[in-house]
Coordinates of C-alpha atoms in Angstrom, one line a residue:
X492 CA 0.1 0.0 0.0
X493 CA 2.9 2.5 0.9
X494 CA 4.6 1.6 -2.4
X495 CA 1.4 1.8 -4.6
X496 CA -0.5 4.8 -3.3
X497 CA 0.4 8.4 -3.4
X498 CA 1.0 10.1 -0.3
X499 CA -2.0 12.5 -0.6
X500 CA -5.0 10.8 -2.2
X501 CA -7.6 12.5 -4.2
X502 CA -11.2 12.5 -3.6
X503 CA -12.2 10.4 -6.7
X504 CA -10.2 8.2 -9.1
X505 CA -11.1 10.5 -11.9
X506 CA -9.0 13.4 -10.4
X507 CA -5.9 11.3 -11.0
X508 CA -2.8 11.0 -8.8
X509 CA -3.9 7.8 -6.9
X510 CA -0.9 5.8 -7.9
X511 CA 2.5 6.8 -6.7
X512 CA 5.3 7.5 -9.1
X513 CA 7.6 4.8 -9.7
X514 CA 5.1 2.1 -9.2
X515 CA 4.2 1.5 -13.0
X516 CA 6.8 2.5 -15.8
X517 CA 3.7 2.9 -18.2
X518 CA 1.8 5.4 -16.1
X519 CA 5.1 7.1 -15.3
X520 CA 5.8 7.6 -19.2
X521 CA 2.2 8.7 -19.7
X522 CA 2.6 11.5 -17.1
X523 CA 5.7 12.6 -18.7
X524 CA 3.9 13.1 -21.9
X525 CA 1.0 14.9 -20.5
X526 CA 3.4 17.1 -18.4
X527 CA 5.6 17.9 -21.3
X528 CA 2.7 18.8 -23.4
X529 CA 1.3 21.1 -20.8
X530 CA 4.9 22.7 -20.5
X531 CA 4.9 23.1 -24.4
X532 CA 1.6 24.8 -24.6
X533 CA 2.6 27.2 -21.7
X534 CA 5.8 28.2 -23.7
X535 CA 3.9 28.3 -27.0
X536 CA 2.2 31.6 -25.8
X537 CA 5.2 33.6 -25.3
X538 CA 6.8 32.4 -28.5
X539 CA 3.7 33.3 -30.5
X540 CA 3.5 36.8 -28.9
X541 CA 7.2 37.3 -30.1
X542 CA 6.7 36.0 -33.5
X543 CA 3.5 38.0 -34.4
X544 CA 3.9 41.0 -32.2
X545 CA 0.6 40.5 -30.7
X546 CA 1.3 41.3 -27.0
X547 CA -2.4 40.4 -26.1
X548 CA -2.4 37.0 -27.6
X549 CA -3.1 34.2 -25.3
X550 CA -3.4 30.6 -25.3
X551 CA -6.7 29.3 -23.8
X552 CA -8.7 25.9 -23.3
X553 CA -12.5 24.8 -23.0
X554 CA -13.9 21.4 -23.1
X555 CA -15.8 22.0 -26.3
X556 CA -13.0 23.5 -28.5
X557 CA -9.9 22.2 -26.9
X558 CA -6.7 24.4 -26.9
X559 CA -6.7 27.6 -29.1
X560 CA -4.8 30.8 -29.7
X561 CA -7.2 34.0 -29.1
X562 CA -6.5 37.2 -30.9
X563 CA -8.6 40.3 -30.5
X564 CA -10.3 42.0 -33.5
X565 CA -8.0 45.0 -33.4
X566 CA -5.0 42.6 -34.2
X567 CA -6.5 40.4 -36.9
X568 CA -4.3 42.1 -39.4
X569 CA -1.1 40.6 -37.8
X570 CA -2.5 37.1 -37.8
X571 CA 0.2 34.7 -39.6
X572 CA -1.1 32.5 -42.7
X573 CA -0.5 29.2 -40.8
X574 CA -3.2 30.1 -38.3
X575 CA -6.5 28.3 -38.9
X576 CA -9.6 29.9 -37.6
X577 CA -11.4 27.9 -35.0
X578 CA -14.2 30.0 -33.4
X579 CA -15.4 33.6 -33.9
X580 CA -16.4 35.8 -31.0
X581 CA -17.7 39.2 -30.7
X582 CA -14.5 40.7 -30.0
X583 CA -12.0 38.2 -30.9
X584 CA -11.1 35.3 -33.2
X585 CA -9.8 31.9 -31.9
X586 CA -7.4 29.8 -34.0
X587 CA -5.2 26.7 -33.9
X588 CA -2.0 25.6 -35.8
X589 CA -1.0 22.3 -36.8
X590 CA 1.7 22.2 -34.2
X591 CA -0.7 23.2 -31.4
X592 CA -3.2 20.5 -32.7
X593 CA -0.7 17.7 -32.5
X594 CA 0.3 18.6 -28.8
X595 CA -3.3 18.8 -27.9
X596 CA -3.9 15.3 -29.0
X597 CA -0.7 14.2 -27.0
X598 CA -2.2 15.8 -23.8
X599 CA -5.7 14.3 -24.3
X600 CA -4.3 10.9 -25.2
X601 CA -2.0 11.1 -22.0
X602 CA -4.9 11.9 -19.7
X603 CA -7.1 9.3 -21.0
X604 CA -4.2 6.8 -20.8
X605 CA -3.5 7.9 -17.1
X606 CA -7.0 7.3 -16.0
X607 CA -7.1 4.0 -17.7
X608 CA -3.8 2.8 -16.2
X609 CA -4.6 4.1 -12.7
X610 CA -7.9 2.5 -12.7
X611 CA -6.3 -0.9 -13.7
X612 CA -3.3 -0.5 -11.2
X613 CA -5.9 0.3 -8.4
X614 CA -7.8 -2.7 -9.2
X615 CA -4.8 -4.8 -9.0
X616 CA -3.8 -3.4 -5.7
X617 CA -7.4 -4.1 -4.3
X618 CA -7.4 -7.5 -5.4
X619 CA -4.0 -8.2 -3.7
X620 CA -5.0 -6.4 -0.5
X621 CA -8.4 -8.5 -0.3
X622 CA -6.5 -11.6 0.0
X623 CA -5.1 -10.4 3.4
X624 CA -8.4 -8.6 4.4
X625 CA -8.8 -11.0 7.6
X626 CA -5.4 -10.3 8.8
X627 CA -5.8 -6.6 8.2
X628 CA -9.1 -6.5 10.1
X629 CA -7.5 -8.3 13.0
X630 CA -4.6 -5.8 13.1
X631 CA -7.1 -3.1 13.1
X632 CA -9.0 -4.6 16.1
X633 CA -5.9 -5.0 17.8
X634 CA -4.7 -1.4 17.2
X635 CA -8.0 -0.1 18.3
X636 CA -7.8 -1.9 21.6
X637 CA -4.3 -0.7 22.3
X638 CA -5.5 2.9 21.5
X639 CA -8.3 2.7 24.1
X640 CA -6.1 1.1 26.5
X641 CA -3.2 3.5 26.2
X642 CA -5.9 6.5 26.4
X643 CA -7.2 4.9 29.7
X644 CA -3.6 4.5 30.9
X645 CA -2.7 8.2 30.1
X646 CA -5.8 9.5 31.7
X647 CA -5.4 7.3 34.9
X648 CA -1.8 8.2 35.2
X649 CA -2.5 12.0 34.6
X650 CA -5.7 12.2 36.8
X651 CA -4.6 10.0 39.6
X652 CA -7.2 7.5 38.9
X653 CA -7.5 4.1 40.9
X654 CA -8.5 0.6 39.9
X655 CA -12.1 0.0 40.9
X656 CA -13.1 -3.3 42.5
X657 CA -16.1 -4.4 40.2
X658 CA -18.4 -7.2 41.7
X659 CA -21.7 -9.1 41.2
X660 CA -23.3 -7.9 44.3
X661 CA -25.4 -4.9 45.1
X662 CA -23.5 -2.2 46.9
X663 CA -21.8 0.9 45.4
X664 CA -19.3 2.7 47.5
X665 CA -17.3 5.5 46.2
X666 CA -14.7 7.3 48.3
X667 CA -13.5 10.8 47.4
X668 CA -15.0 10.4 43.9
X669 CA -14.5 13.2 41.3
X670 CA -16.0 14.3 38.0
X671 CA -13.5 13.4 35.2
X672 CA -14.5 16.3 33.2
X673 CA -15.1 19.2 35.7
X674 CA -11.8 18.6 37.6
X675 CA -10.0 19.1 34.3
X676 CA -11.7 22.3 33.9
X677 CA -10.4 23.9 37.1
X678 CA -7.0 23.6 39.4
X679 CA -7.1 20.2 40.8
X680 CA -6.9 21.4 44.4
X681 CA -10.1 23.3 44.0
X682 CA -12.2 20.5 43.2
X683 CA -14.0 19.0 46.3
X684 CA -14.2 15.1 46.2
X685 CA -17.1 13.4 48.0
X686 CA -18.1 10.0 49.3
X687 CA -21.2 8.2 48.4
X688 CA -22.7 4.8 49.3
X689 CA -25.7 2.9 47.9
X690 CA -26.4 -0.5 49.5
X691 CA -28.9 -2.7 51.2
X692 CA -29.3 -0.3 54.0
X693 CA -29.8 2.7 51.8
X694 CA -30.1 2.4 48.0
X695 CA -31.9 5.6 47.4
X696 CA -30.3 8.9 48.2
X697 CA -32.6 12.1 48.4
X698 CA -30.1 14.8 47.7
X699 CA -30.8 18.4 48.6
X700 CA -29.2 21.7 48.7
X701 CA -29.4 25.0 46.8
X702 CA -28.8 25.6 43.1
X703 CA -25.0 26.0 42.3
X704 CA -24.0 23.8 45.4
X705 CA -22.9 20.9 43.2
X706 CA -25.8 18.5 43.4
X707 CA -25.8 17.9 39.6
X708 CA -22.1 17.4 39.6
X709 CA -22.3 14.7 42.2
X710 CA -25.0 13.0 40.3
X711 CA -23.0 13.0 36.9
X712 CA -19.7 11.9 38.6
X713 CA -21.4 8.8 40.0
X714 CA -22.7 7.9 36.7
X715 CA -19.5 8.5 34.9
X716 CA -17.5 6.6 37.5
X717 CA -19.9 3.6 37.1
X718 CA -19.5 3.8 33.2
X719 CA -15.7 4.2 33.2
X720 CA -15.5 1.1 35.6
X721 CA -17.5 -1.1 33.2
X722 CA -15.5 -0.3 30.1
X723 CA -12.3 -1.2 31.8
X724 CA -10.9 1.9 32.9
X725 CA -9.7 3.4 36.2
X726 CA -11.9 5.7 38.0
X727 CA -11.3 9.3 39.5
X728 CA -11.6 8.4 43.3
X729 CA -9.3 7.4 46.1
X730 CA -11.3 4.0 46.2
X731 CA -14.3 2.5 44.6
X732 CA -16.2 -0.7 45.0
X733 CA -18.9 -0.8 42.2
X734 CA -21.5 -3.5 41.2
X735 CA -21.9 -4.5 37.6
X736 CA -24.9 -2.5 36.3
X737 CA -27.2 -3.4 33.4
X738 CA -28.1 0.2 32.6
X739 CA -27.5 3.7 33.7
X740 CA -30.9 5.8 33.6
X741 CA -30.6 9.6 33.6
X742 CA -33.1 12.4 33.9
X743 CA -30.9 15.4 33.9
X744 CA -31.5 19.0 32.6
X745 CA -34.6 20.8 31.3
X746 CA -35.6 21.2 27.8
X747 CA -38.6 21.3 25.5
X748 CA -39.1 19.6 22.1
X749 CA -41.0 22.2 20.1
X750 CA -40.9 20.2 17.0
X751 CA -42.9 17.4 18.6
X752 CA -45.1 20.0 20.5
X753 CA -43.7 18.7 23.9
X754 CA -43.3 21.2 26.9
X755 CA -40.4 20.9 29.2
X756 CA -42.6 19.1 31.9
X757 CA -44.0 16.5 29.0
X758 CA -40.3 15.9 28.2
X759 CA -39.5 15.3 32.0
X760 CA -42.6 12.9 32.4
X761 CA -41.7 11.0 29.2
X762 CA -38.1 10.5 30.4
X763 CA -39.2 9.6 33.9
X764 CA -41.7 7.1 32.4
X765 CA -38.9 5.4 30.4
X766 CA -37.1 5.0 33.4
X767 CA -39.9 3.7 35.5
X768 CA -40.7 1.1 32.9
X769 CA -37.1 0.1 31.9
X770 CA -35.0 -0.1 35.2
X771 CA -34.3 -3.2 37.0
X772 CA -32.8 -3.9 40.4
X773 CA -29.4 -4.0 38.9
X774 CA -29.7 -0.5 37.2
X775 CA -28.3 2.9 38.2
X776 CA -30.9 5.6 38.2
X777 CA -29.8 9.3 38.3
X778 CA -32.8 11.9 38.8
X779 CA -32.1 15.5 38.7
X780 CA -35.2 17.6 39.7
X781 CA -38.5 15.8 38.4
X782 CA -41.8 17.6 38.7
X783 CA -40.4 21.2 38.6
X784 CA -42.2 21.9 35.3
X785 CA -45.7 22.0 36.9
X786 CA -47.3 23.3 40.0
X787 CA -45.6 22.9 43.3
X788 CA -48.0 20.4 44.8
X789 CA -48.2 18.4 41.6
X790 CA -44.6 18.4 41.3
X791 CA -44.1 17.1 44.8
X792 CA -46.8 14.6 44.4
X793 CA -45.3 13.0 41.3
X794 CA -41.7 13.2 42.7
X795 CA -43.0 11.6 46.0
X796 CA -44.9 8.7 44.1
X797 CA -41.9 8.0 41.7
X798 CA -39.5 7.7 44.5
X799 CA -42.0 5.5 46.4
X800 CA -42.2 3.1 43.2
X801 CA -38.7 3.0 42.7
X802 CA -38.2 1.9 46.4
X803 CA -41.3 -0.6 46.4
X804 CA -41.2 -2.2 43.0
X805 CA -37.6 -1.6 41.3
X806 CA -35.3 -1.5 44.2
X807 CA -32.5 -0.1 42.1
X808 CA -29.7 2.3 43.3
X809 CA -31.0 5.7 42.9
X810 CA -29.8 9.3 43.5
X811 CA -32.5 12.0 43.3
X812 CA -31.5 15.5 43.5
X813 CA -34.4 18.0 44.4
X814 CA -35.5 21.2 45.7
X815 CA -38.6 19.6 47.3
X816 CA -37.6 19.4 50.8
X817 CA -40.7 17.6 51.6
X818 CA -39.1 14.6 50.0
X819 CA -36.8 14.3 52.9
X820 CA -39.6 12.9 54.9
X821 CA -39.2 9.7 52.9
X822 CA -36.0 9.1 54.9
X823 CA -38.2 8.5 57.9
X824 CA -40.9 6.5 56.3
X825 CA -39.0 4.1 53.8
X826 CA -36.1 2.0 55.0
X827 CA -34.2 2.1 51.7
X828 CA -34.2 6.1 51.5
X829 CA -31.6 8.1 53.1
X830 CA -31.0 11.9 52.9
X831 CA -27.9 13.8 52.1
X832 CA -27.2 17.6 51.2
X833 CA -24.5 19.7 49.9
X834 CA -23.4 22.0 52.6
X835 CA -23.3 25.7 52.5
X836 CA -22.4 28.3 54.9
X837 CA -24.1 31.7 55.4
X838 CA -21.8 34.8 55.9
X839 CA -24.0 37.8 56.4
X840 CA -26.3 38.1 53.5
X841 CA -24.1 35.7 51.3
X842 CA -23.6 32.1 51.1
X843 CA -20.4 30.1 50.5
X844 CA -20.5 26.9 48.7
X845 CA -18.7 24.2 50.4
X846 CA -19.2 21.4 47.8
X847 CA -19.2 18.9 50.6
X848 CA -21.7 16.1 50.9
X849 CA -23.1 15.1 54.3
X850 CA -25.8 13.1 55.7
X851 CA -29.3 14.6 56.4
X852 CA -31.8 16.9 54.3
X853 CA -31.2 20.5 53.7
X854 CA -33.8 22.9 55.3
X855 CA -33.6 25.7 52.8
X856 CA -32.8 26.3 49.0
X857 CA -31.1 29.8 49.4
X858 CA -32.9 30.7 46.2
X859 CA -32.7 34.5 47.1
X860 CA -29.0 34.3 48.0
X861 CA -28.2 32.7 44.6
X862 CA -30.3 35.3 42.8
X863 CA -28.3 38.0 44.5
X864 CA -25.1 36.3 43.5
X865 CA -26.6 36.2 39.9
X866 CA -26.9 40.0 39.8
X867 CA -30.6 40.6 40.5
X868 CA -31.2 44.1 41.6
X869 CA -31.2 44.9 45.3
X870 CA -34.9 46.3 45.2
X871 CA -35.9 42.9 43.7
X872 CA -34.0 41.0 46.3
X873 CA -35.3 43.0 49.1
X874 CA -39.0 42.7 47.9
X875 CA -38.5 38.9 47.5
X876 CA -37.2 38.5 51.1
X877 CA -40.4 40.4 52.2
X878 CA -42.6 38.0 50.2
X879 CA -40.7 35.0 51.4
X880 CA -41.3 35.8 55.1
X881 CA -44.9 36.4 54.5
X882 CA -45.3 33.2 52.8
X883 CA -43.3 31.2 55.5
X884 CA -45.4 32.8 58.1
X885 CA -48.8 32.1 56.8
X886 CA -48.6 28.9 54.8
X887 CA -47.6 25.3 55.7
X888 CA -45.1 23.4 53.5
X889 CA -46.5 21.7 50.3
X890 CA -45.4 18.1 51.4
X891 CA -46.6 18.3 55.1
X892 CA -49.2 15.7 55.7
X893 CA -47.8 13.3 52.9
X894 CA -46.8 9.8 53.8
X895 CA -46.1 6.4 52.8
X896 CA -48.9 4.9 50.8
X897 CA -51.7 3.8 53.2
X898 CA -50.2 5.7 56.0
X899 CA -51.7 9.0 57.4
X900 CA -49.7 11.8 58.8
X901 CA -51.3 14.9 60.6
X902 CA -51.0 18.3 59.1
X903 CA -51.8 21.7 60.7
X904 CA -53.6 23.2 57.8
X905 CA -54.8 22.1 54.5
X906 CA -53.0 23.9 51.7
X907 CA -55.1 26.6 49.9
X908 CA -55.9 26.1 46.1
X909 CA -53.5 28.8 45.4
X910 CA -51.0 30.8 47.5
X911 CA -51.7 34.5 47.9
X912 CA -48.6 36.5 48.4
X913 CA -50.3 39.9 48.3
X914 CA -53.0 39.5 51.1
X915 CA -53.3 38.6 54.8
X916 CA -55.4 35.7 56.0
X917 CA -59.2 36.3 56.0
X918 CA -60.4 37.5 59.5
X919 CA -62.5 34.5 59.8
X920 CA -59.4 32.2 59.5
X921 CA -57.9 34.1 62.3
X922 CA -61.0 33.7 64.4
X923 CA -60.7 30.0 63.8
X924 CA -57.3 29.6 64.8
X925 CA -58.2 31.0 68.3
X926 CA -61.0 28.6 69.0
X927 CA -60.7 25.8 71.2
X928 CA -63.3 23.5 69.9
X929 CA -63.1 20.9 72.8
X930 CA -64.3 23.6 75.2
X931 CA -67.4 24.3 73.3
X932 CA -70.9 23.1 74.0
X933 CA -73.0 22.0 70.9
X934 CA -75.0 25.3 71.4
X935 CA -71.9 27.4 71.5
X936 CA -70.5 25.7 68.5
X937 CA -73.7 26.4 66.6
X938 CA -73.8 30.0 67.6
X939 CA -70.0 30.2 66.4
X940 CA -70.8 28.9 63.2
X941 CA -73.7 31.4 62.5
X942 CA -71.3 34.3 63.6
X943 CA -68.4 33.1 61.4
X944 CA -70.8 32.9 58.5
X945 CA -72.0 36.4 59.0
X946 CA -68.4 37.6 59.3
X947 CA -67.6 36.0 56.0
X948 CA -70.6 37.7 54.4
X949 CA -69.6 41.1 55.7
X950 CA -66.0 40.8 54.3
X951 CA -67.2 39.9 51.0

């Protein structure tokens, strides 16, 4: 192949130049004829200008008429007798000479001969190579495997990866795990590694914490570490004990599909449905915020039910990153669920992201602090704090009262159909809060009911 084929190959055989010089004496001779004829035609223009005194004379070519000598109308009186008219234009005449015609035939003949010879020679090379195709394919597979393994080795050496222990059991245990891509985009000492364990005593992690704290990074790095281990690579961690996994399911990011008429929520639900229907006990499921594309109560309910279903029916290792703090109650209700959060620290009105995982659920999302970091105006931030204080003071959490299927948890107040952030509670509600129903006689209770009904009518 090295001796037969040119160093730089053309896109098509018709362009020529496929066979290397020196492979075929016949082909080399045809090329010399062609190249010599082309050089002759180039020299002919200078010679004819000098002979005729026509400085504007030029030698041209087109595919219909071949090579020609072109003379402008103003110089026709200087045309020699041996010029034969070939074509008339508006402002010029085109001619040929017997000598030009002879060299033209040599060029065309050589070009045709070259294409014919290169086609035949390439066919012969193909035939010879085809007898060794099995050996070549085997060599290709071996080189591909070496390429992959060398890349694994280089990444492991540069990144300080370790050899994972891959087993056929259930437990997943990663010590000081890192994200292989994120850590390369920042100084090594700035990336905070984290431990995570999923096993028989807790195979679902409900991961809470504010935006930008690093929940999604943790999710992705667990998935990538599992994938790297199963394709034979070392992994970015201090130690890793990983089970064989049949599939890795992810529901990460938010996007719509306008072409198919699907909203962000519809895409979320379609992806979640594929996970629920396709995952097995040996799968790894990574969920990043499901239910956020709809109302709060709907979202909490869907996220809660999906988590219950994974726990009761699938039993697969799962990490669920969420802003629904209500889901942390599942850690008390379901034996396979445990809570973890990404730690932050408040410093005055600001927060510091520590990027460190710890047990337990987060009690706040720090959304206003994150909004402030993102550059929202101070007036907007101040108003948001006022509204947050009002909401926290007048409404219970949306998930309060939820429980494991079949269980009942008390709640202090049923949520309203829609939160009002611009009005105080109705006076009748304040009156009801002050009532001690166990201390009322039936007659007093009836009188109170009429009184409250009258107050409600007066307020409307």
